[in-house]
Coordinates of C-alpha atoms in Angstrom, one line a residue:
X1 CA -2.7 96.9 -27.2
X2 CA -2.8 93.1 -27.8
X3 CA -3.5 92.5 -24.0
X4 CA -6.4 95.0 -24.1
X5 CA -7.9 93.3 -27.2
X6 CA -7.8 89.8 -25.4
X7 CA -9.4 91.2 -22.3
X8 CA -12.3 92.7 -24.4
X9 CA -12.9 89.4 -26.0
X10 CA -13.1 87.6 -22.6
X11 CA -15.6 90.1 -21.3
X12 CA -17.8 89.7 -24.4
X13 CA -17.8 85.9 -24.0
X14 CA -18.7 86.1 -20.2
X15 CA -21.6 88.4 -21.0
X16 CA -23.0 85.9 -23.6
X17 CA -22.7 83.0 -21.1
X18 CA -24.6 84.9 -18.4
X19 CA -27.3 85.9 -20.8
X20 CA -27.8 82.3 -21.9
X21 CA -28.1 81.0 -18.4
X22 CA -30.6 83.6 -17.4
X23 CA -32.8 82.8 -20.3
X24 CA -32.8 79.1 -19.4
X25 CA -33.7 79.8 -15.8
X26 CA -36.6 82.0 -16.8
X27 CA -37.8 79.4 -19.2
X28 CA -37.9 76.8 -16.4
X29 CA -40.0 78.8 -14.0
X30 CA -43.7 77.8 -13.5
X31 CA -45.9 79.6 -15.9
X32 CA -43.0 80.4 -18.3
X33 CA -43.2 77.2 -20.3
X34 CA -44.7 77.4 -23.7
X35 CA -44.0 81.1 -24.1
X36 CA -44.7 84.3 -22.1
X37 CA -48.1 84.3 -20.4
X38 CA -49.8 86.9 -18.4
X39 CA -50.0 86.6 -14.7
X40 CA -52.8 84.5 -13.7
X41 CA -53.2 83.1 -17.2
X42 CA -51.6 79.7 -16.3
X43 CA -53.7 76.7 -16.9
X44 CA -56.2 75.6 -14.3
X45 CA -55.6 78.1 -11.6
X46 CA -55.3 81.6 -10.4
X47 CA -52.4 83.8 -11.2
X48 CA -49.1 82.7 -9.5
X49 CA -50.3 79.1 -8.3
X50 CA -47.8 76.2 -8.8
X51 CA -48.4 73.8 -11.7
X52 CA -49.5 70.2 -10.7
X53 CA -46.9 67.4 -11.6
X54 CA -48.2 65.0 -14.2
X55 CA -48.7 61.3 -13.4
X56 CA -45.6 59.2 -13.9
X57 CA -46.1 56.2 -16.2
X58 CA -44.9 53.0 -14.5
X59 CA -45.0 49.2 -15.0
X60 CA -46.3 47.2 -12.0
X61 CA -46.4 43.6 -10.9
X62 CA -48.6 41.9 -8.4
X63 CA -47.5 40.3 -5.1
X64 CA -48.5 36.6 -5.5
X65 CA -48.3 33.3 -3.6
X66 CA -46.1 30.5 -4.7
X67 CA -43.1 28.3 -3.8
X68 CA -39.6 29.5 -3.4
X69 CA -36.2 27.9 -2.8
X70 CA -33.0 29.4 -1.4
X71 CA -29.9 28.3 -3.3
X72 CA -26.4 28.6 -2.0
X73 CA -23.7 28.8 -4.7
X74 CA -20.0 28.1 -4.1
X75 CA -17.0 27.7 -6.4
X76 CA -14.7 24.8 -5.8
X77 CA -12.1 22.7 -7.5
X78 CA -12.4 19.1 -8.7
X79 CA -9.9 16.8 -7.2
X80 CA -9.3 13.1 -6.8
X81 CA -11.0 11.5 -3.9
X82 CA -7.7 9.7 -3.2
X83 CA -4.2 10.5 -4.2
X84 CA -1.1 8.8 -3.0
X85 CA 2.6 8.6 -3.7
X86 CA 3.2 4.8 -4.0
X87 CA 6.4 3.7 -2.3
X88 CA 7.9 0.2 -1.8
X89 CA 7.7 -1.5 1.6
X90 CA 11.4 -2.4 1.4
X91 CA 14.4 -0.9 -0.2
X92 CA 16.0 -2.4 -3.3
X93 CA 17.0 -2.0 -6.9
X94 CA 14.0 -1.2 -9.2
X95 CA 14.0 -4.1 -11.6
X96 CA 10.8 -3.3 -13.6
X97 CA 8.2 -0.6 -13.8
X98 CA 5.0 -1.9 -15.5
X99 CA 3.1 1.4 -15.8
X100 CA 3.6 4.9 -17.1
X101 CA 1.8 8.3 -16.8
X102 CA -1.8 7.8 -17.7
X103 CA -1.9 4.1 -17.3
X104 CA -5.1 2.9 -15.6
X105 CA -4.7 0.4 -12.8
X106 CA -6.9 -1.8 -10.6
X107 CA -6.5 -2.3 -6.9
X108 CA -3.8 -5.1 -6.5
X109 CA -2.3 -4.6 -9.9
X110 CA 1.5 -4.8 -9.9
X111 CA 3.0 -1.3 -10.5
X112 CA 6.7 -2.2 -10.2
X113 CA 9.1 -5.0 -9.2
X114 CA 12.2 -4.8 -7.1
X115 CA 15.0 -7.3 -7.5
X116 CA 13.8 -10.4 -5.8
X117 CA 16.3 -13.1 -6.8
X118 CA 17.6 -13.5 -3.2
X119 CA 14.0 -13.5 -1.9
X120 CA 13.0 -16.2 -4.3
X121 CA 15.9 -18.4 -3.0
X122 CA 14.8 -17.8 0.6
X123 CA 11.2 -18.9 -0.3
X124 CA 12.5 -22.1 -1.9
X125 CA 14.7 -22.8 1.2
X126 CA 11.9 -22.2 3.6
X127 CA 9.6 -24.5 1.5
X128 CA 12.4 -27.2 1.5
X129 CA 12.6 -26.9 5.3
X130 CA 8.8 -27.4 5.5
X131 CA 9.0 -30.5 3.3
X132 CA 11.7 -31.9 5.6
X133 CA 9.7 -31.3 8.7
X134 CA 6.6 -32.9 7.1
X135 CA 8.7 -35.9 6.1
X136 CA 10.0 -36.2 9.6
X137 CA 6.4 -36.3 11.0
X138 CA 5.5 -38.9 8.4
X139 CA 8.4 -41.0 9.5
X140 CA 7.4 -40.7 13.2
X141 CA 3.8 -41.6 12.4
X142 CA 4.7 -44.6 10.2
X143 CA 6.6 -46.5 12.9
X144 CA 10.0 -48.1 12.8
X145 CA 12.0 -49.1 9.7
X146 CA 11.5 -52.6 8.3
X147 CA 15.1 -53.5 8.5
X148 CA 15.4 -52.3 12.1
X149 CA 12.4 -54.3 13.1
X150 CA 13.7 -57.4 11.4
X151 CA 17.1 -57.1 13.0
X152 CA 15.5 -56.7 16.5
X153 CA 13.3 -59.7 15.9
X154 CA 16.3 -61.8 14.9
X155 CA 18.1 -60.7 18.0
X156 CA 15.1 -61.8 20.1
X157 CA 15.1 -65.2 18.5
X158 CA 18.8 -65.6 19.2
X159 CA 18.3 -64.5 22.8
X160 CA 15.5 -67.0 23.3
X161 CA 17.5 -69.8 21.7
X162 CA 20.5 -68.9 24.0
X163 CA 18.2 -69.0 27.0
X164 CA 16.9 -72.5 26.0
X165 CA 20.5 -73.7 25.6
X166 CA 21.5 -72.4 29.0
X167 CA 18.4 -73.8 30.7
X168 CA 18.9 -77.2 29.0
X169 CA 22.6 -77.5 29.8
X170 CA 25.7 -78.1 27.7
X171 CA 25.8 -80.9 25.1
X172 CA 28.8 -83.0 24.0
X173 CA 29.1 -80.7 21.0
X174 CA 29.3 -77.7 23.3
X175 CA 32.0 -79.3 25.4
X176 CA 34.0 -80.2 22.3
X177 CA 33.6 -76.6 20.9
X178 CA 34.8 -75.2 24.2
X179 CA 37.8 -77.5 24.2
X180 CA 38.6 -76.5 20.6
X181 CA 38.4 -72.8 21.6
X182 CA 40.9 -73.4 24.3
X183 CA 43.3 -75.2 21.9
X184 CA 43.0 -72.3 19.4
X185 CA 43.7 -69.8 22.1
X186 CA 46.8 -71.6 23.2
X187 CA 48.1 -71.7 19.6
X188 CA 47.6 -68.0 19.2
X189 CA 49.5 -67.3 22.4
X190 CA 52.4 -69.5 21.3
X191 CA 52.7 -67.6 18.0
X192 CA 52.6 -64.2 19.7
X193 CA 55.3 -65.2 22.1
X194 CA 57.5 -66.6 19.2
X195 CA 57.1 -63.3 17.3
X196 CA 58.1 -61.3 20.4
X197 CA 61.1 -63.5 20.9
X198 CA 62.2 -63.2 17.3
X199 CA 62.0 -59.4 17.5
X200 CA 64.2 -59.3 20.6
X201 CA 66.8 -61.8 19.2
X202 CA 69.6 -60.5 16.9
X203 CA 69.8 -61.5 13.2
X204 CA 71.7 -64.7 12.4
X205 CA 74.4 -64.7 9.7
X206 CA 72.1 -66.7 7.4
X207 CA 69.3 -64.1 7.7
X208 CA 71.6 -61.2 7.1
X209 CA 73.1 -62.9 4.0
X210 CA 69.6 -63.6 2.7
X211 CA 68.6 -60.0 3.2
X212 CA 71.8 -58.8 1.3
X213 CA 71.2 -61.3 -1.5
X214 CA 67.7 -60.0 -2.0
X215 CA 69.0 -56.4 -2.2
X216 CA 71.6 -57.4 -4.7
X217 CA 69.2 -59.4 -6.8
X218 CA 66.7 -56.6 -7.1
X219 CA 69.6 -54.1 -7.9
X220 CA 70.7 -56.3 -10.8
X221 CA 67.1 -56.5 -12.0
X222 CA 66.9 -52.7 -12.0
X223 CA 70.1 -52.5 -14.2
X224 CA 68.7 -54.9 -16.7
X225 CA 65.4 -53.2 -16.9
X226 CA 67.2 -49.9 -17.4
X227 CA 69.2 -51.3 -20.3
X228 CA 66.1 -52.5 -22.0
X229 CA 64.4 -49.2 -21.4
X230 CA 67.3 -47.3 -22.9
X231 CA 67.2 -49.5 -26.0
X232 CA 63.7 -48.3 -26.8
X233 CA 64.1 -44.7 -25.6
X234 CA 63.7 -43.4 -29.1
X235 CA 60.0 -44.5 -29.4
X236 CA 57.4 -41.8 -29.1
X237 CA 55.2 -44.1 -27.0
X238 CA 58.0 -44.9 -24.6
X239 CA 55.8 -44.4 -21.5
X240 CA 53.4 -47.1 -22.7
X241 CA 56.0 -49.8 -23.5
X242 CA 56.6 -53.0 -21.5
X243 CA 60.2 -51.8 -20.9
X244 CA 59.0 -48.8 -19.0
X245 CA 56.6 -50.9 -16.9
X246 CA 59.4 -53.4 -16.2
X247 CA 61.8 -50.7 -15.1
X248 CA 59.1 -49.2 -12.8
X249 CA 58.4 -52.6 -11.2
X250 CA 62.1 -53.4 -10.8
X251 CA 62.7 -50.1 -9.1
X252 CA 59.8 -50.7 -6.6
X253 CA 61.1 -54.2 -5.7
X254 CA 64.6 -52.8 -5.1
X255 CA 63.4 -50.0 -2.9
X256 CA 61.3 -52.5 -0.9
X257 CA 64.2 -54.9 -0.4
X258 CA 66.5 -52.1 0.6
X259 CA 63.9 -50.8 3.1
X260 CA 63.4 -54.2 4.6
X261 CA 67.2 -54.7 4.9
X262 CA 67.6 -51.4 6.7
X263 CA 64.8 -52.2 9.1
X264 CA 66.0 -55.7 9.9
X265 CA 69.6 -54.7 10.4
X266 CA 68.7 -51.7 12.5
X267 CA 67.1 -53.9 15.2
X268 CA 63.5 -53.9 16.4
X269 CA 61.7 -50.6 16.8
X270 CA 60.0 -49.6 20.1
X271 CA 56.5 -49.6 18.5
X272 CA 57.1 -53.0 17.0
X273 CA 58.0 -54.4 20.4
X274 CA 55.0 -52.8 22.0
X275 CA 52.7 -54.3 19.3
X276 CA 54.2 -57.7 19.8
X277 CA 53.8 -57.5 23.6
X278 CA 50.2 -56.4 23.3
X279 CA 49.5 -59.3 21.0
X280 CA 50.9 -61.7 23.7
X281 CA 48.7 -60.1 26.4
X282 CA 45.6 -60.3 24.2
X283 CA 46.3 -64.0 23.4
X284 CA 46.7 -64.8 27.2
X285 CA 43.4 -63.1 27.9
X286 CA 41.7 -65.1 25.1
X287 CA 43.1 -68.3 26.5
X288 CA 41.9 -67.5 30.0
X289 CA 38.4 -66.7 28.7
X290 CA 38.3 -69.9 26.6
X291 CA 39.4 -71.9 29.6
X292 CA 36.8 -70.4 31.8
X293 CA 34.1 -71.1 29.2
X294 CA 35.3 -74.7 29.1
X295 CA 35.1 -75.0 32.8
X296 CA 31.6 -73.5 32.8
X297 CA 30.3 -75.9 30.2
X298 CA 31.8 -78.8 31.9
X299 CA 30.3 -77.8 35.2
X300 CA 26.8 -77.0 33.8
X301 CA 24.6 -73.8 33.9
X302 CA 24.4 -71.8 37.1
X303 CA 21.6 -69.6 38.5
X304 CA 23.6 -66.6 37.4
X305 CA 23.8 -67.9 33.8
X306 CA 20.1 -68.5 33.7
X307 CA 19.4 -65.0 35.0
X308 CA 21.7 -63.4 32.5
X309 CA 20.2 -65.4 29.6
X310 CA 16.7 -64.5 30.8
X311 CA 17.6 -60.8 31.1
X312 CA 19.0 -61.0 27.5
X313 CA 15.6 -62.2 26.3
X314 CA 13.8 -59.4 28.1
X315 CA 16.2 -56.8 26.7
X316 CA 15.7 -58.2 23.2
X317 CA 11.9 -58.0 23.6
X318 CA 12.1 -54.4 24.7
X319 CA 14.4 -53.6 21.8
X320 CA 11.9 -55.1 19.4
X321 CA 9.1 -53.1 20.8
X322 CA 11.2 -49.9 20.5
X323 CA 12.0 -50.7 16.9
X324 CA 8.4 -51.3 16.0
X325 CA 7.4 -48.0 17.6
X326 CA 10.6 -46.0 18.1
X327 CA 9.0 -42.6 18.7
X328 CA 7.1 -41.2 21.6
X329 CA 4.1 -38.9 21.7
X330 CA 6.5 -36.1 22.7
X331 CA 8.5 -36.8 19.5
X332 CA 5.3 -36.5 17.4
X333 CA 4.4 -33.2 19.1
X334 CA 7.9 -31.9 18.6
X335 CA 7.7 -32.8 14.9
X336 CA 4.4 -31.0 14.6
X337 CA 5.8 -28.0 16.2
X338 CA 8.7 -28.0 13.8
X339 CA 6.2 -28.1 10.9
X340 CA 4.4 -25.1 12.4
X341 CA 7.8 -23.2 12.6
X342 CA 8.7 -24.2 9.1
X343 CA 5.3 -23.1 7.8
X344 CA 5.7 -19.7 9.5
X345 CA 9.1 -19.4 8.0
X346 CA 7.6 -20.0 4.5
X347 CA 4.9 -17.4 5.2
X348 CA 7.6 -14.9 6.3
X349 CA 9.7 -15.6 3.3
X350 CA 6.7 -15.2 0.9
X351 CA 5.7 -12.0 2.7
X352 CA 9.2 -10.6 2.3
X353 CA 9.1 -11.6 -1.4
X354 CA 5.7 -10.0 -1.8
X355 CA 7.2 -6.7 -0.6
X356 CA 9.4 -6.7 -3.7
X357 CA 6.2 -6.3 -5.8
X358 CA 4.7 -2.8 -5.5
X359 CA 0.9 -2.9 -6.1
X360 CA -1.8 -0.3 -6.6
X361 CA -3.8 0.4 -3.4
X362 CA -6.9 1.3 -5.3
X363 CA -8.4 1.7 -8.7
X364 CA -7.0 4.8 -10.4
X365 CA -4.7 6.4 -13.0
X366 CA -0.9 7.0 -12.8
X367 CA -0.5 10.7 -12.5
X368 CA 3.3 10.9 -12.3
X369 CA 6.3 8.6 -12.5
X370 CA 9.3 9.4 -10.4
X371 CA 11.8 6.5 -10.8
X372 CA 13.1 4.6 -13.8
X373 CA 14.2 0.9 -14.0
X374 CA 17.6 0.4 -12.3
X375 CA 17.1 3.1 -9.7
X376 CA 17.4 2.4 -6.0
X377 CA 14.0 2.5 -4.5
X378 CA 13.5 3.2 -0.8
X379 CA 10.5 3.7 1.5
X380 CA 11.0 7.5 1.3
X381 CA 11.3 7.7 -2.5
X382 CA 8.0 7.2 -4.3
X383 CA 7.9 5.3 -7.6
X384 CA 4.7 6.7 -9.0
X385 CA 1.8 9.0 -8.0
X386 CA -1.6 7.4 -8.2
X387 CA -5.0 9.2 -8.3
X388 CA -8.3 7.5 -7.9
X389 CA -10.9 7.3 -10.7
X390 CA -13.5 8.9 -8.3
X391 CA -13.4 12.6 -8.0
X392 CA -14.9 15.1 -5.5
X393 CA -15.4 18.8 -5.4
X394 CA -14.0 20.7 -2.4
X395 CA -15.7 24.0 -1.5
X396 CA -15.2 26.4 1.4
X397 CA -18.4 27.4 3.2
X398 CA -18.7 30.5 5.5
X399 CA -19.5 30.0 9.2
X400 CA -23.0 31.6 8.8
X401 CA -24.1 28.9 6.3
X402 CA -22.4 25.8 7.6
X403 CA -25.4 24.7 9.6
X404 CA -27.3 24.2 6.3
X405 CA -25.1 21.4 5.2
X406 CA -25.2 17.8 6.1
X407 CA -23.8 14.5 4.8
X408 CA -25.9 13.0 2.0
X409 CA -27.4 16.4 1.0
X410 CA -28.0 16.7 -2.8
X411 CA -25.9 19.2 -4.7
X412 CA -26.0 20.4 -8.3
X413 CA -22.7 20.9 -10.0
X414 CA -21.8 22.8 -13.2
X415 CA -18.5 23.4 -15.0
X416 CA -17.6 25.9 -17.8
X417 CA -16.5 23.0 -20.0
X418 CA -20.1 21.9 -20.4
X419 CA -22.3 25.0 -20.4
X420 CA -25.9 24.4 -19.6
X421 CA -25.3 20.9 -18.2
X422 CA -25.6 20.1 -14.6
X423 CA -24.2 17.1 -12.6
X424 CA -25.9 15.7 -9.6
X425 CA -23.9 15.0 -6.5
X426 CA -24.1 14.5 -2.8
X427 CA -22.2 16.0 0.2
X428 CA -19.8 13.3 1.3
X429 CA -18.2 15.0 4.3
X430 CA -18.5 18.2 6.3
X431 CA -15.4 19.4 8.1
X432 CA -15.9 19.5 11.9
X433 CA -13.4 22.4 12.3
X434 CA -12.9 25.7 10.5
X435 CA -9.8 26.9 8.8
X436 CA -7.9 29.0 11.3
X437 CA -7.1 31.7 8.7
X438 CA -10.3 32.0 6.6
X439 CA -12.8 30.8 9.2
X440 CA -14.5 28.7 6.6
X441 CA -15.4 25.0 6.7
X442 CA -14.4 22.5 4.0
X443 CA -17.3 20.6 2.3
X444 CA -16.7 17.8 -0.1
X445 CA -19.2 16.8 -2.8
X446 CA -19.0 13.5 -4.7
X447 CA -20.6 13.8 -8.1
X448 CA -22.7 10.9 -9.5
X449 CA -20.9 10.8 -12.8
X450 CA -20.3 7.7 -14.8
X451 CA -19.0 9.3 -18.1
X452 CA -15.8 10.8 -16.8
X453 CA -16.6 14.3 -17.9
X454 CA -15.6 15.9 -14.6
X455 CA -11.8 15.9 -14.6
X456 CA -9.3 16.6 -11.9
X457 CA -8.3 20.3 -11.8
X458 CA -11.5 21.7 -13.3
X459 CA -13.3 24.5 -11.4
X460 CA -16.9 23.7 -10.6
X461 CA -19.9 25.7 -9.2
X462 CA -21.8 23.8 -6.5
X463 CA -25.4 24.8 -5.9
X464 CA -27.2 23.6 -2.8
X465 CA -30.9 24.2 -1.9
X466 CA -30.5 25.6 1.6
X467 CA -34.2 26.2 2.3
X468 CA -37.5 26.2 0.6
X469 CA -41.1 27.1 1.2
X470 CA -44.2 25.6 -0.6
X471 CA -46.3 28.7 0.1
X472 CA -44.9 32.2 0.3
X473 CA -45.7 35.8 -0.8
X474 CA -43.5 36.4 -3.9
X475 CA -42.4 39.6 -5.6
X476 CA -40.2 40.0 -8.5
X477 CA -36.7 41.1 -7.7
X478 CA -37.0 44.0 -10.1
X479 CA -39.3 45.8 -7.7
X480 CA -37.0 45.8 -4.7
X481 CA -34.4 48.4 -4.0
X482 CA -32.3 49.5 -1.0
X483 CA -32.5 52.9 0.7
X484 CA -30.7 53.8 3.9
X485 CA -29.6 50.1 4.2
X486 CA -33.1 48.7 4.1
X487 CA -35.2 47.1 1.4
X488 CA -38.1 49.1 -0.1
X489 CA -40.6 49.0 -2.9
X490 CA -43.3 51.3 -4.3
X491 CA -46.8 50.0 -4.0
X492 CA -49.5 51.5 -6.3
X493 CA -53.0 52.2 -5.0
X494 CA -55.6 54.7 -6.3
X495 CA -53.0 56.2 -8.7
X496 CA -50.5 57.0 -6.0
X497 CA -47.1 55.5 -5.2
X498 CA -46.6 54.5 -1.6
X499 CA -43.1 53.8 -0.4
X500 CA -43.1 50.5 1.7
X501 CA -40.3 49.2 3.8
X502 CA -40.0 45.5 3.2
X503 CA -39.0 42.5 5.3
X504 CA -37.6 39.9 3.0
X505 CA -37.2 36.1 3.4
X506 CA -35.9 33.6 0.8
X507 CA -34.5 34.8 -2.5
X508 CA -34.1 32.8 -5.7
X509 CA -33.0 33.8 -9.2
X510 CA -36.2 35.8 -10.0
X511 CA -38.2 36.4 -6.9
X512 CA -38.0 37.4 -3.3
X513 CA -40.2 36.2 -0.4
X514 CA -42.1 39.0 1.3
X515 CA -42.4 38.5 5.0
X516 CA -43.7 42.0 5.8
X517 CA -44.5 45.3 4.1
X518 CA -46.8 44.0 1.4
X519 CA -49.8 41.7 1.0
X520 CA -50.9 39.3 -1.6
X521 CA -52.4 41.1 -4.6
X522 CA -50.6 44.4 -4.0
X523 CA -49.4 46.2 -7.2
X524 CA -45.8 47.1 -7.0
X525 CA -43.7 49.3 -9.3
X526 CA -41.2 47.3 -11.3
X527 CA -40.2 49.9 -13.9
X528 CA -40.6 53.6 -14.6
X529 CA -40.0 54.8 -11.1
X530 CA -36.5 56.2 -11.5
X531 CA -37.4 59.6 -10.0
X532 CA -40.4 58.4 -8.1
X533 CA -41.1 59.7 -4.6
X534 CA -43.6 58.6 -1.9
X535 CA -47.0 60.0 -2.7
X536 CA -46.3 60.8 -6.4
X537 CA -49.1 60.2 -8.9
X538 CA -48.6 57.3 -11.2
X539 CA -50.2 55.9 -14.2
X540 CA -50.0 52.1 -14.8
X541 CA -48.8 51.5 -18.3
X542 CA -49.0 47.7 -18.4
X543 CA -51.1 44.8 -17.4
X544 CA -49.6 43.2 -14.2
X545 CA -47.9 39.9 -14.8
X546 CA -47.0 37.0 -12.5
X547 CA -43.8 37.4 -10.6
X548 CA -40.6 36.3 -12.4
X549 CA -41.9 36.8 -15.9
X550 CA -40.2 39.1 -18.4
X551 CA -41.9 42.5 -18.8
X552 CA -41.5 45.3 -21.4
X553 CA -38.8 47.6 -20.1
X554 CA -39.2 51.3 -19.4
X555 CA -36.5 53.8 -18.6
X556 CA -35.6 53.9 -15.0
X557 CA -36.4 51.8 -11.9
X558 CA -37.9 52.7 -8.5
X559 CA -35.8 54.4 -6.0
X560 CA -33.9 57.0 -7.9
X561 CA -33.4 59.1 -4.8
X562 CA -31.0 56.6 -3.1
X563 CA -27.8 57.7 -1.7
X564 CA -24.6 57.2 -3.7
X565 CA -23.8 53.5 -3.7
X566 CA -27.4 52.4 -3.0
X567 CA -28.5 51.3 -6.4
X568 CA -32.1 50.1 -7.0
X569 CA -32.7 46.6 -8.3
X570 CA -32.2 43.1 -7.0
X571 CA -31.1 42.3 -3.5
X572 CA -27.3 42.0 -3.1
X573 CA -25.8 38.6 -3.3
X574 CA -23.7 38.0 -0.2
X575 CA -20.2 36.9 -1.3
X576 CA -18.6 35.1 1.6
X577 CA -15.6 32.8 1.2
X578 CA -15.7 31.0 -2.1
X579 CA -19.5 30.8 -2.3
X580 CA -22.3 33.1 -3.3
X581 CA -25.5 33.0 -1.3
X582 CA -28.7 33.7 -3.2
X583 CA -30.8 34.0 0.0
X584 CA -30.8 37.2 2.0
X585 CA -32.8 37.7 5.2
X586 CA -35.2 40.7 5.0
X587 CA -34.2 44.0 6.6

């Protein structure tokens, strides 16, 4: 029973729905609006004729002439124009770091110092070597030393005097001097022979007794001195007493007497005999030389003597000339070369010392610090990271638009940190090659900022005027819509809407350039044409304004019959790579 009751209720509801739908359909038929009318009683016509569609109210705008610019917009990041990890040119212990994160530096400022104690010493040594080389050159340039010149001059005077003596002949004084020299030589020879004979002869009894007596006497002296020393042994200043000094001297005398006794009683030593024999030989040679000199003086000067004396004068003159100017031109050049070598060594030492000072390569700010004082710094371990004060914006441009960019081109930049504010800049570089993965080209823009508002890491929008025309047909973007992949607009003439296929050129924020499809002065629907079709009657509800001005809105836009996904309105912005292109070629 319960199932039958539910089925009955469902049937009643279905009947009510069908009845309602039927009434609505009947009410929507031509001639059925506004109540039931007799056939043929419809307004304005015979019975059964279709009712005319009323004119659609629309807003229109005129196609005008004016200037237009195409702007390309790209997103990019602000980065430092130069960023480098600063490393030392040599390895060493990090002695001092003069900067920290955020420290501003100028090009050439010292960032850090390595231990340079040894390098300082090497510089001082090289400078000392240079001073020595310079002093050597000064000595060579200044001539001979005064004392050397004076000695050579005296030797020349003596040689000349000797030559005069030889040339003049011997005097009686010379003869007497030569004889005296012979006599002295004979005396020395006799003494040498006597000394040799005494060494070879044995000691006599008297000599032996004398030697023993000397030993005994000195031994007694030691005993007496020892007794005196023992008598004052209690004194604290014993070492400084006369008794201590006397004991020491007595001991020395005794040891000397004993040593002499032992030597004399042991017989002559071989070395003593050799010395005595050599003395005899030398005395004999001296006597022979003195005798020859006496014979020469007595005989007068010979030609050989004159030649020897004259040669001595010439030799003394040459020696004086050498002393006055002892150095040759080659010596001077050699000294100059030594100075050049020493100077180069100084420069090398200073250059090596300079490598211990790590300097900033450009003006900038310290972004990171990697090492602390005391660490070992190497060429592969950076000390700090330095970024330049100048910034740039890097953007990626698609292949289709790269031809529109060139170095020096003006660019307008904006960042979200400063809404409504723009920053002027210029294209600094255009990459000659595309990225292999994205097929985009890297463009770098340098802003003309002086206030430091643009900071590293910010995102910026770069806007570039790609093309512009001073005179063009302009239409507001509100009037253009796409249908079947092509741009269209409704032109209004004589109360009728005419669907026009458009060929577009440049596009800016408000207007599009009309290349084909419309003419200057044409009235074009900008609002109210949501369900508008080609040939529909329209009624202009506004006064046409200039393109780009704000107009009172009306529900709907032209082109309501587009396929799904083809919305009316402004032309699509082509989004390629990281940029947005606001210019679209006409279809």
